Coordinates of C-alpha atoms and ligand atoms in Angstrom, one line a residue:
M1 CA 14.1 -27.2 36.1
T2 CA 13.6 -23.9 38.1
E3 CA 14.1 -20.3 36.2
R4 CA 17.7 -20.0 37.0
K5 CA 18.6 -22.8 36.1
Q6 CA 17.1 -23.1 32.6
D7 CA 18.1 -19.4 32.5
V8 CA 21.9 -21.4 32.5
A9 CA 21.1 -24.6 30.8
R10 CA 20.4 -22.3 28.2
R11 CA 23.7 -19.8 27.9
A12 CA 25.8 -23.8 28.3
E13 CA 23.8 -24.6 25.0
K14 CA 24.9 -21.4 23.2
S15 CA 28.7 -21.0 24.7
P16 CA 30.0 -25.0 24.0
L17 CA 34.0 -26.0 25.0
T18 CA 35.4 -24.7 22.4
T19 CA 34.5 -21.6 22.6
A20 CA 37.3 -19.0 24.6
W21 CA 35.8 -18.6 28.5
D22 CA 35.5 -15.5 29.4
Y23 CA 36.2 -13.6 33.6
A24 CA 32.6 -12.0 34.3
P25 CA 34.1 -8.5 35.8
A26 CA 34.4 -8.7 39.0
P27 CA 34.9 -5.5 40.5
E28 CA 35.4 -4.8 43.9
A29 CA 33.1 -2.7 45.6
R30 CA 34.8 1.3 46.5
D31 CA 31.9 2.4 48.5
I32 CA 33.9 1.5 51.3
V33 CA 36.4 4.8 50.9
H34 CA 35.4 8.6 51.1
I35 CA 37.0 10.1 49.8
Q36 CA 36.7 14.5 50.6
E37 CA 36.3 17.3 48.6
R38 CA 39.5 18.6 49.7
Y39 CA 41.9 18.2 51.2
G40 CA 44.8 20.5 53.8
L41 CA 47.6 19.9 54.9
F42 CA 48.7 17.4 57.5
I43 CA 50.9 19.1 60.0
G44 CA 50.8 19.4 63.2
G45 CA 48.4 16.9 64.2
K46 CA 46.6 18.3 61.7
F47 CA 44.9 18.7 59.3
V48 CA 46.0 22.7 58.7
E49 CA 44.5 24.8 55.6
P50 CA 46.9 25.6 52.7
L51 CA 49.5 29.0 53.2
S52 CA 50.5 29.3 50.3
G53 CA 46.6 28.9 48.9
E54 CA 46.6 27.4 46.5
R55 CA 45.2 23.2 45.6
Y56 CA 45.7 21.3 43.0
T57 CA 43.1 18.4 40.9
T58 CA 44.3 14.7 41.5
I59 CA 42.7 11.8 39.4
D60 CA 42.1 8.1 39.0
P61 CA 43.8 7.9 36.0
A62 CA 42.1 4.2 35.1
R63 CA 39.0 7.0 34.0
E64 CA 40.3 10.7 33.7
E65 CA 37.9 11.9 36.5
P66 CA 38.9 14.3 39.5
L67 CA 39.1 12.4 43.3
S68 CA 40.3 15.3 44.4
E69 CA 41.7 18.4 45.2
V70 CA 44.3 18.6 47.0
A71 CA 46.8 21.1 49.2
Q72 CA 50.3 22.5 46.7
A73 CA 52.6 23.4 49.0
N74 CA 54.7 26.4 49.5
K75 CA 57.9 26.7 51.2
A76 CA 55.4 28.5 54.0
D77 CA 54.1 25.5 53.7
V78 CA 57.5 23.3 54.6
N79 CA 58.6 25.7 57.1
R80 CA 55.9 24.4 59.2
A81 CA 55.7 21.3 58.6
V82 CA 59.4 21.8 59.8
K83 CA 58.9 23.3 62.6
A84 CA 56.7 21.1 63.9
A85 CA 58.2 17.5 63.4
R86 CA 61.7 20.0 64.4
G87 CA 59.3 20.8 68.3
A88 CA 58.0 16.9 68.0
F89 CA 61.6 16.3 68.0
D90 CA 62.8 18.1 70.4
G91 CA 59.9 17.9 73.0
P92 CA 58.2 14.3 73.6
W93 CA 58.6 11.8 71.0
S94 CA 63.6 11.8 70.9
K95 CA 62.8 12.0 75.6
L96 CA 59.7 8.2 74.7
R97 CA 60.8 5.3 76.5
P98 CA 62.4 3.2 73.2
S99 CA 59.5 0.9 74.1
E100 CA 57.5 3.1 74.1
R101 CA 58.0 4.4 70.4
A102 CA 57.4 0.5 69.5
K103 CA 54.5 0.4 70.8
Y104 CA 53.0 2.8 69.1
L105 CA 54.4 2.1 65.4
F106 CA 52.2 -2.2 66.9
R107 CA 49.5 0.1 66.3
I108 CA 49.6 2.0 63.6
A109 CA 50.8 -2.3 62.0
R110 CA 46.6 -3.5 63.4
I111 CA 44.8 -0.7 61.5
L112 CA 46.6 -1.3 58.6
Q113 CA 45.8 -4.6 58.6
E114 CA 42.1 -3.5 60.3
R115 CA 41.3 -0.5 57.8
S116 CA 43.6 -2.8 54.3
R117 CA 40.5 -3.0 52.3
E118 CA 39.0 0.7 52.7
F119 CA 43.7 1.5 51.8
A120 CA 44.0 -0.6 49.1
V121 CA 40.7 0.1 47.4
L122 CA 41.8 3.8 47.6
E123 CA 45.6 3.3 46.2
S124 CA 44.4 1.7 42.8
L125 CA 41.9 4.2 42.2
N126 CA 44.7 6.8 42.4
G127 CA 47.4 5.4 41.0
G128 CA 46.2 2.6 38.8
K129 CA 47.9 -0.8 39.6
P130 CA 45.2 -3.6 40.4
I131 CA 43.7 -4.2 43.3
R132 CA 44.9 -7.9 44.1
E133 CA 48.4 -6.2 43.8
S134 CA 47.3 -3.6 46.5
R135 CA 45.6 -6.3 48.4
D136 CA 47.9 -9.0 48.7
V137 CA 51.7 -6.9 48.1
D138 CA 51.8 -3.3 48.9
V139 CA 48.9 -2.0 51.7
P140 CA 50.3 -5.9 53.6
L141 CA 53.7 -5.0 52.7
A142 CA 53.4 -2.1 54.3
A143 CA 52.0 -3.2 57.9
A144 CA 54.8 -5.1 57.7
H145 CA 57.1 -2.7 57.6
F146 CA 56.4 -1.0 60.6
F147 CA 55.7 -4.9 62.4
Y148 CA 59.3 -5.0 61.6
Y149 CA 60.8 -1.9 62.3
A150 CA 58.4 -1.5 65.9
G151 CA 60.3 -5.0 66.7
W152 CA 63.8 -2.6 66.4
A153 CA 62.4 0.4 67.9
D154 CA 64.2 -1.3 71.5
K155 CA 66.7 -3.5 70.3
L156 CA 69.3 -0.6 68.5
E157 CA 72.5 -0.6 71.0
Y158 CA 72.3 -4.9 70.0
A159 CA 71.2 -3.5 66.6
F160 CA 73.6 -1.2 66.3
P161 CA 76.3 -3.3 69.6
N162 CA 78.8 -0.2 71.0
R163 CA 78.5 2.9 69.0
R164 CA 76.0 4.6 70.3
P165 CA 73.0 4.6 68.2
R166 CA 70.5 7.9 69.0
P167 CA 67.2 9.5 66.4
I168 CA 69.2 12.2 64.2
G169 CA 65.5 14.3 64.4
V170 CA 63.9 15.3 60.9
A171 CA 63.8 13.4 57.9
G172 CA 62.7 14.8 54.6
Q173 CA 61.1 11.9 52.6
I174 CA 59.8 11.4 49.4
I175 CA 58.1 9.6 48.0
P176 CA 57.8 8.7 44.1
W177 CA 54.3 6.9 42.5
N178 CA 54.9 3.3 41.9
F179 CA 53.8 2.4 45.3
P180 CA 53.0 5.1 47.6
L181 CA 51.9 3.1 51.3
L182 CA 54.6 1.0 50.2
M183 CA 57.3 3.2 50.0
L184 CA 55.8 5.9 52.5
A185 CA 56.3 2.5 54.9
W186 CA 59.3 1.7 53.6
K187 CA 60.6 5.4 54.4
I188 CA 58.8 6.2 58.1
A189 CA 58.8 3.2 60.1
P190 CA 62.5 3.6 60.4
A191 CA 63.1 6.2 61.3
L192 CA 60.5 6.2 63.5
A193 CA 61.8 3.1 65.2
A194 CA 65.2 5.2 65.9
G195 CA 62.9 8.2 67.2
N196 CA 63.1 10.3 64.6
T197 CA 60.5 12.5 63.0
V198 CA 59.7 13.6 59.3
V199 CA 58.4 15.6 56.9
L200 CA 56.7 13.2 54.1
K201 CA 56.1 14.3 50.3
P202 CA 53.7 11.3 48.6
A203 CA 54.0 11.9 45.1
E204 CA 51.9 14.5 42.6
T205 CA 49.6 12.3 41.0
T206 CA 49.0 9.7 43.8
P207 CA 49.1 11.8 47.2
L208 CA 45.2 10.2 48.5
T209 CA 46.8 6.7 50.0
A210 CA 49.3 9.6 51.9
L211 CA 46.4 11.4 53.2
L212 CA 44.7 8.4 53.8
F213 CA 47.7 7.3 56.6
C214 CA 46.9 10.8 58.6
D215 CA 44.0 9.6 60.5
V216 CA 45.6 6.2 61.1
V217 CA 48.7 8.3 62.6
R218 CA 45.4 10.6 65.0
Q219 CA 43.7 6.9 65.7
A220 CA 46.9 6.0 66.8
E221 CA 47.5 8.3 69.1
L222 CA 51.0 10.0 67.8
P223 CA 52.1 12.7 69.6
P224 CA 51.7 15.7 66.8
G225 CA 54.5 16.3 64.4
V226 CA 55.4 13.6 64.5
V227 CA 54.7 12.4 61.5
N228 CA 53.8 15.7 58.9
I229 CA 52.8 15.5 55.3
V230 CA 52.4 18.0 53.2
T231 CA 52.1 17.1 49.5
G232 CA 52.5 19.2 45.8
D233 CA 54.9 18.6 43.0
G234 CA 58.4 18.4 42.3
R235 CA 58.4 22.2 43.0
T236 CA 57.9 21.1 47.2
G237 CA 59.7 18.2 47.1
A238 CA 62.8 20.4 45.9
E239 CA 61.9 22.8 49.2
I240 CA 61.9 20.0 51.2
V241 CA 65.7 18.7 50.7
A242 CA 66.8 22.2 50.7
H243 CA 65.3 24.2 54.4
P244 CA 68.0 23.3 57.1
G245 CA 65.8 22.8 59.5
V246 CA 65.4 19.0 58.2
D247 CA 68.8 16.2 59.6
K248 CA 68.7 13.9 56.5
I249 CA 66.9 12.8 53.4
A250 CA 65.8 9.9 52.2
F251 CA 64.2 10.3 48.5
T252 CA 63.2 7.7 46.0
G253 CA 62.3 8.6 42.5
S254 CA 64.5 9.5 39.2
T255 CA 67.8 9.1 38.7
E256 CA 67.9 12.9 36.9
V257 CA 65.8 14.4 40.5
G258 CA 67.8 12.7 42.8
K259 CA 71.1 14.0 41.4
A260 CA 69.8 17.4 41.3
I261 CA 69.3 16.5 44.8
Q262 CA 72.3 15.3 45.3
R263 CA 73.8 18.5 44.6
T264 CA 71.3 20.6 46.4
L265 CA 72.8 19.2 49.2
A266 CA 76.5 19.3 48.5
G267 CA 78.7 21.1 50.9
T268 CA 75.6 20.7 54.0
G269 CA 76.5 18.0 56.3
K270 CA 72.8 16.4 55.7
R271 CA 72.8 13.1 54.9
L272 CA 70.7 11.1 51.7
T273 CA 70.3 8.4 50.7
L274 CA 68.7 8.2 47.0
E275 CA 66.6 5.4 45.7
L276 CA 66.5 5.7 42.1
G277 CA 66.3 4.5 38.9
G278 CA 67.4 0.2 36.7
K279 CA 67.2 -1.9 33.8
A280 CA 67.4 -4.8 35.9
A281 CA 68.4 -8.5 33.7
N282 CA 66.0 -11.0 34.1
I283 CA 69.0 -13.5 33.1
I284 CA 67.7 -17.1 31.9
F285 CA 69.5 -19.6 31.1
D286 CA 69.3 -23.2 29.9
D287 CA 68.8 -25.2 32.2
A288 CA 66.3 -23.3 34.4
P289 CA 62.4 -24.5 35.1
L290 CA 60.7 -23.3 31.4
D291 CA 57.2 -22.9 32.8
Q292 CA 59.2 -20.2 35.8
A293 CA 60.9 -18.4 34.8
V294 CA 58.1 -17.3 32.2
E295 CA 55.9 -16.8 35.1
G296 CA 58.8 -14.7 36.6
I297 CA 59.7 -13.1 33.0
I298 CA 55.6 -12.0 33.0
N299 CA 56.2 -10.7 37.3
G300 CA 59.3 -9.1 36.6
I301 CA 58.1 -6.5 34.1
Y302 CA 54.3 -6.7 33.7
F303 CA 53.2 -6.1 37.8
N304 CA 52.6 -3.2 38.3
Q305 CA 52.8 -2.0 35.2
G306 CA 56.0 -1.8 34.6
H307 CA 56.2 1.0 37.0
V308 CA 58.6 -1.0 39.3
C309 CA 62.8 0.9 39.4
C310 CA 63.6 -3.0 40.0
A311 CA 61.6 -4.2 37.5
G312 CA 63.5 -7.4 34.3
S313 CA 63.4 -4.2 31.8
R314 CA 66.3 -6.9 30.3
L315 CA 65.3 -11.1 30.2
F316 CA 69.1 -12.1 28.9
V317 CA 67.6 -16.3 27.4
Q318 CA 70.5 -18.3 26.3
E319 CA 70.5 -18.5 22.8
S320 CA 70.2 -22.8 23.0
I321 CA 66.1 -22.3 24.5
Y322 CA 66.0 -18.9 23.1
E323 CA 62.7 -19.6 20.6
A324 CA 60.8 -22.1 23.4
T325 CA 60.9 -19.3 26.3
I326 CA 60.2 -16.6 23.7
A327 CA 57.3 -18.1 21.9
K328 CA 55.8 -19.3 25.6
L329 CA 56.0 -16.4 27.0
K330 CA 54.8 -14.7 23.7
R331 CA 51.5 -18.5 24.7
R332 CA 51.3 -16.2 28.2
M333 CA 51.4 -12.9 27.7
R334 CA 47.6 -13.5 25.4
T335 CA 46.3 -14.6 28.7
L336 CA 47.5 -11.5 30.2
R337 CA 43.8 -9.2 31.5
V338 CA 44.3 -5.7 30.5
G339 CA 42.1 -3.8 32.0
D340 CA 40.0 -1.9 35.7
P341 CA 42.5 -1.5 38.4
L342 CA 39.2 -2.5 40.5
D343 CA 38.4 -5.3 38.9
K344 CA 39.5 -8.3 41.0
N345 CA 40.6 -10.1 37.8
T346 CA 42.8 -8.3 36.6
D347 CA 46.6 -8.3 35.7
V348 CA 47.5 -5.4 34.6
G349 CA 45.7 -2.0 34.8
A350 CA 46.5 1.2 34.4
I351 CA 49.3 3.3 33.5
N352 CA 49.8 6.4 36.2
S353 CA 49.4 9.1 34.7
K354 CA 49.3 11.3 30.9
A355 CA 53.1 12.5 30.8
Q356 CA 54.6 8.1 32.1
L357 CA 51.8 6.7 29.0
E358 CA 53.3 9.6 26.6
K359 CA 56.8 8.5 28.2
I360 CA 56.3 5.0 27.0
V361 CA 54.9 5.4 24.0
S362 CA 57.9 7.5 22.9
L363 CA 60.7 5.4 24.1
V364 CA 58.8 2.5 22.4
R365 CA 58.8 4.0 19.2
S366 CA 62.6 4.4 19.3
G367 CA 63.0 0.6 19.5
V368 CA 60.5 -0.1 16.5
E369 CA 62.6 3.1 15.0
E370 CA 65.7 1.2 16.1
G371 CA 64.7 -1.8 14.6
A372 CA 64.0 -3.7 16.8
E373 CA 61.4 -6.5 16.7
L374 CA 57.3 -5.8 18.7
Y375 CA 55.3 -8.2 19.9
Q376 CA 52.0 -7.4 21.0
P377 CA 48.7 -9.6 22.2
P378 CA 45.4 -9.1 21.1
C379 CA 44.1 -6.5 23.6
K380 CA 40.6 -4.4 23.8
L381 CA 42.1 -1.5 25.9
P382 CA 39.5 0.5 28.0
E383 CA 38.6 3.6 25.2
R384 CA 38.7 6.0 28.6
G385 CA 41.9 6.5 30.5
Y386 CA 45.8 6.4 30.3
W387 CA 46.9 2.1 29.2
F388 CA 48.9 0.7 27.0
V389 CA 49.1 -3.0 26.1
P390 CA 52.1 -5.4 27.6
T391 CA 54.6 -5.6 24.9
V392 CA 58.3 -7.8 23.8
F393 CA 60.5 -6.9 21.7
T394 CA 63.7 -9.0 20.7
N395 CA 65.7 -8.8 18.1
V396 CA 67.5 -6.2 20.5
A397 CA 70.7 -4.5 20.4
Q398 CA 72.1 -3.2 23.7
S399 CA 72.8 0.3 22.1
Y400 CA 69.2 0.6 22.3
R401 CA 67.4 3.2 23.8
I402 CA 65.1 0.1 24.6
A403 CA 68.4 -1.6 25.9
Q404 CA 69.8 1.2 28.1
E405 CA 66.5 3.6 29.5
E406 CA 64.4 2.7 31.6
I407 CA 60.5 2.6 30.1
F408 CA 58.7 2.9 33.3
G409 CA 56.0 1.1 31.9
P410 CA 54.7 -2.8 30.8
V411 CA 57.6 -3.1 28.3
L412 CA 60.6 -6.1 27.5
S413 CA 63.7 -6.0 25.5
V414 CA 65.0 -9.1 24.6
L415 CA 68.0 -10.3 23.8
T416 CA 70.7 -13.4 23.4
F417 CA 73.6 -14.7 25.6
R418 CA 76.3 -17.9 25.1
T419 CA 78.2 -18.5 28.3
P420 CA 77.8 -17.0 31.6
D421 CA 80.8 -14.1 31.5
E422 CA 79.1 -13.0 28.7
A423 CA 75.7 -13.2 30.6
I424 CA 78.3 -11.2 32.6
E425 CA 79.3 -8.6 30.8
K426 CA 76.2 -7.3 29.2
A427 CA 74.2 -7.5 32.0
N428 CA 76.5 -4.9 33.6
N429 CA 76.8 -3.0 30.7
T430 CA 74.3 -0.2 31.8
P431 CA 74.1 2.7 34.5
Y432 CA 71.9 1.3 36.5
G433 CA 72.8 -1.9 39.7
L434 CA 69.5 -1.6 41.0
S435 CA 68.2 -5.6 40.3
A436 CA 69.2 -8.3 38.4
G437 CA 67.6 -12.2 38.6
V438 CA 68.6 -15.5 37.3
W439 CA 67.3 -18.4 37.0
T440 CA 69.1 -22.2 37.2
E441 CA 69.4 -25.2 38.9
K442 CA 72.3 -24.7 39.7
G443 CA 72.8 -23.3 42.5
S444 CA 77.6 -23.2 41.9
R445 CA 76.0 -21.1 39.2
I446 CA 73.5 -18.6 41.3
L447 CA 76.3 -18.0 43.5
A448 CA 79.3 -17.3 40.9
M449 CA 76.8 -15.3 38.9
A450 CA 75.3 -13.0 42.5
Q451 CA 79.5 -12.6 42.8
R452 CA 79.6 -10.9 39.6
L453 CA 76.6 -9.0 38.8
R454 CA 76.5 -5.0 40.0
A455 CA 73.5 -4.4 41.5
G456 CA 72.0 -5.4 44.8
V457 CA 68.7 -6.9 44.7
I458 CA 69.6 -11.1 42.9
W459 CA 66.6 -12.7 43.2
A460 CA 66.8 -16.5 42.2
N461 CA 64.5 -18.4 40.3
T462 CA 61.9 -16.4 41.6
Y463 CA 61.3 -12.2 41.1
N464 CA 60.3 -8.7 42.8
R465 CA 60.2 -10.8 45.9
F466 CA 59.9 -8.6 49.0
D467 CA 60.8 -8.5 52.4
P468 CA 60.9 -5.9 55.7
A469 CA 63.9 -7.8 57.2
S470 CA 65.9 -8.1 53.7
P471 CA 67.7 -4.2 52.8
F472 CA 67.4 -2.8 49.5
G473 CA 69.1 -0.9 47.5
G474 CA 71.4 0.1 44.4
Y475 CA 75.0 0.3 43.6
K476 CA 76.2 2.9 40.2
E477 CA 73.5 5.4 39.1
S478 CA 70.6 3.2 40.7
G479 CA 71.7 5.2 43.5
F480 CA 73.2 5.0 47.7
G481 CA 72.2 3.4 51.2
R482 CA 69.7 1.1 51.9
E483 CA 65.6 0.4 52.2
G484 CA 64.7 -2.8 54.8
G485 CA 66.1 -4.4 57.4
R486 CA 68.9 -3.6 60.1
H487 CA 70.4 -1.5 56.6
G488 CA 67.6 0.4 56.2
L489 CA 68.1 1.8 60.3
E490 CA 71.5 2.5 59.6
A491 CA 70.3 6.0 57.5
Y492 CA 68.1 6.7 60.8
V493 CA 70.1 6.8 63.5
A494 CA 73.9 9.2 64.4
M495 CA 76.4 6.6 66.5
D496 CA 79.9 7.7 68.3
D497 CA 82.2 4.4 66.6
A498 CA 84.2 2.6 69.5
Ligands
NDP501 P1 60.9 12.1 39.7 O1 61.8 11.9 40.8 O2 60.2 13.6 39.7 O3 59.6 12.0 41.2 C1 59.5 11.8 42.5 C2 59.3 12.3 43.7 O4 60.4 13.6 43.4 C3 57.9 12.3 43.6 O5 57.7 13.4 45.1 C4 58.4 14.0 43.2 O6 57.4 14.7 43.4 C5 60.2 15.0 43.8 N1 60.0 15.7 43.0 C6 60.0 15.3 41.9 N2 61.6 16.8 41.8 C7 62.0 17.0 42.7 C8 62.6 17.7 43.0 N3 63.6 19.1 41.9 N4 63.3 18.3 44.3 C9 63.0 17.4 44.8 N5 61.3 16.4 44.5 C10 60.8 16.3 43.6 O7 60.1 11.2 39.2 P2 58.9 11.4 38.9 O8 57.1 11.7 38.5 O9 59.1 12.4 37.2 O10 59.1 10.1 37.0 C11 60.4 10.4 36.0 C12 60.5 9.1 36.2 O11 61.8 8.9 36.2 C13 60.4 7.9 35.4 O12 59.3 8.1 33.9 C14 61.1 7.0 35.8 O13 61.4 6.4 34.8 C15 61.7 7.6 37.0 N6 60.7 7.0 38.2 C16 61.7 5.8 38.9 C17 61.0 5.8 39.5 C18 61.8 4.7 41.1 O14 61.7 3.8 42.1 N7 63.3 4.1 41.1 C19 60.2 5.6 40.7 C20 59.6 6.8 40.7 C21 60.2 7.5 38.4 P3 56.5 15.1 42.0 O15 55.8 13.7 42.1 O16 55.3 16.3 42.9 O17 56.7 15.2 40.1

């Protein structure tokens, strides 16, 4: 026997089949990513020093280690970016033949695909999400959005027949930290396809993939000024919103900031789309395929650490299958692997920031204090970084904060119902209305529920599925306007109604 085989045999002897089989670490190499020590602002096709002279440190939330120094743009910087965007709009971009515009979008999509590993590793490093998700969901979907909207660029007349669609001008776009590259794609792809130019601000904690995207913009030889990226915190966002040279604001983030933006824009004539928070109901009927439903529950709430606006954070289980569902759910939760986002076996990564972790901890504490029953599977968390064990609350009343407020973390609240009417009433009892899930084997019940649920997106026998061709957006305090699909283009075109 070779030495290696002997070693394998020895280890097999020591670990009889009755013991748990641990996963060996499978870390993704990070050397594909080159992070600069410091970044400027991407304005007019090149990186420039911030006029503010200010920078802040962006970190890896899984290790609490600094990654880079990033510019904090002020009013003068935003003004410079808006001027560059206006110059590009009045100059070459809006006059370009639509089929030529499409070629740039196709190019960007192809480059994103070619550099997908680099983007996935960087997204996981800066945001804390598992590499499996950034590699298999975020980056491919971001490329798919550019491909999809590239196809529309020279077909706007068909998308909006008899309405003479034309670009609006300069779009100011503000995105959150939960899907940094994907939200960038949701915003930039339709804006460019319709012939607009953009000034985009990534979230303070996750600027790095947006800054890497600037390199893609240069590689695709997009005319300077068509895409401008300004980094900074909420103050930078507020400057973009207030700038008189911006024709349209697209915002994704918290309902609180969304409301503030709406107040600022009232009476200015600027167009606005808001994609805000959610507290989605995931409804399981007693005829649902239970094992698949449990996978859907897990995917609905623990995907991306629950940092998902459409997360299925309120689970409604029909009373007759309550015990069985909870038993299966807890068993499945015990198999979730929490840890290093760059490990390919990781299911739940790091919480995006210290502030977000504190918010989750405080809401979970309120759940316990109000009387809900908490379950967390046994789980060894890394010593450094921001982490939260996947959590489920049972014995939840509708009035509890954990059933009302967006936690934006890996925390599920379980409630029960007896009849479809009761499920609808409870599910709609929220100020939000972004998404919902329905699990049943009856097609007619799916349709009946979908008609009565006040939510923009309703998944049937699945959850958290996205497609560039499918519009996404909310009702009530979840915002207005749609992103994705033909509807997503509409926000970026001005039209004469025939
Ligand atoms: P915010 O709404 O503050 O952040 C979203 C984006 O808006 C970020 O780029 C942010 O910058 C920017 N921003 C902040 N203040 C202003 C302002 N006054 N004017 C214009 N832009 C602004 O969300 P947070 O990151 O603070 O998260 C708070 C909570 O919001 C979370 O706990 C979660 O519940 C919810 N949330 C919901 C999201 C969703 O998709 N529905 C996404 C993100 C958060 P900066 O990053 O620098 O603060």
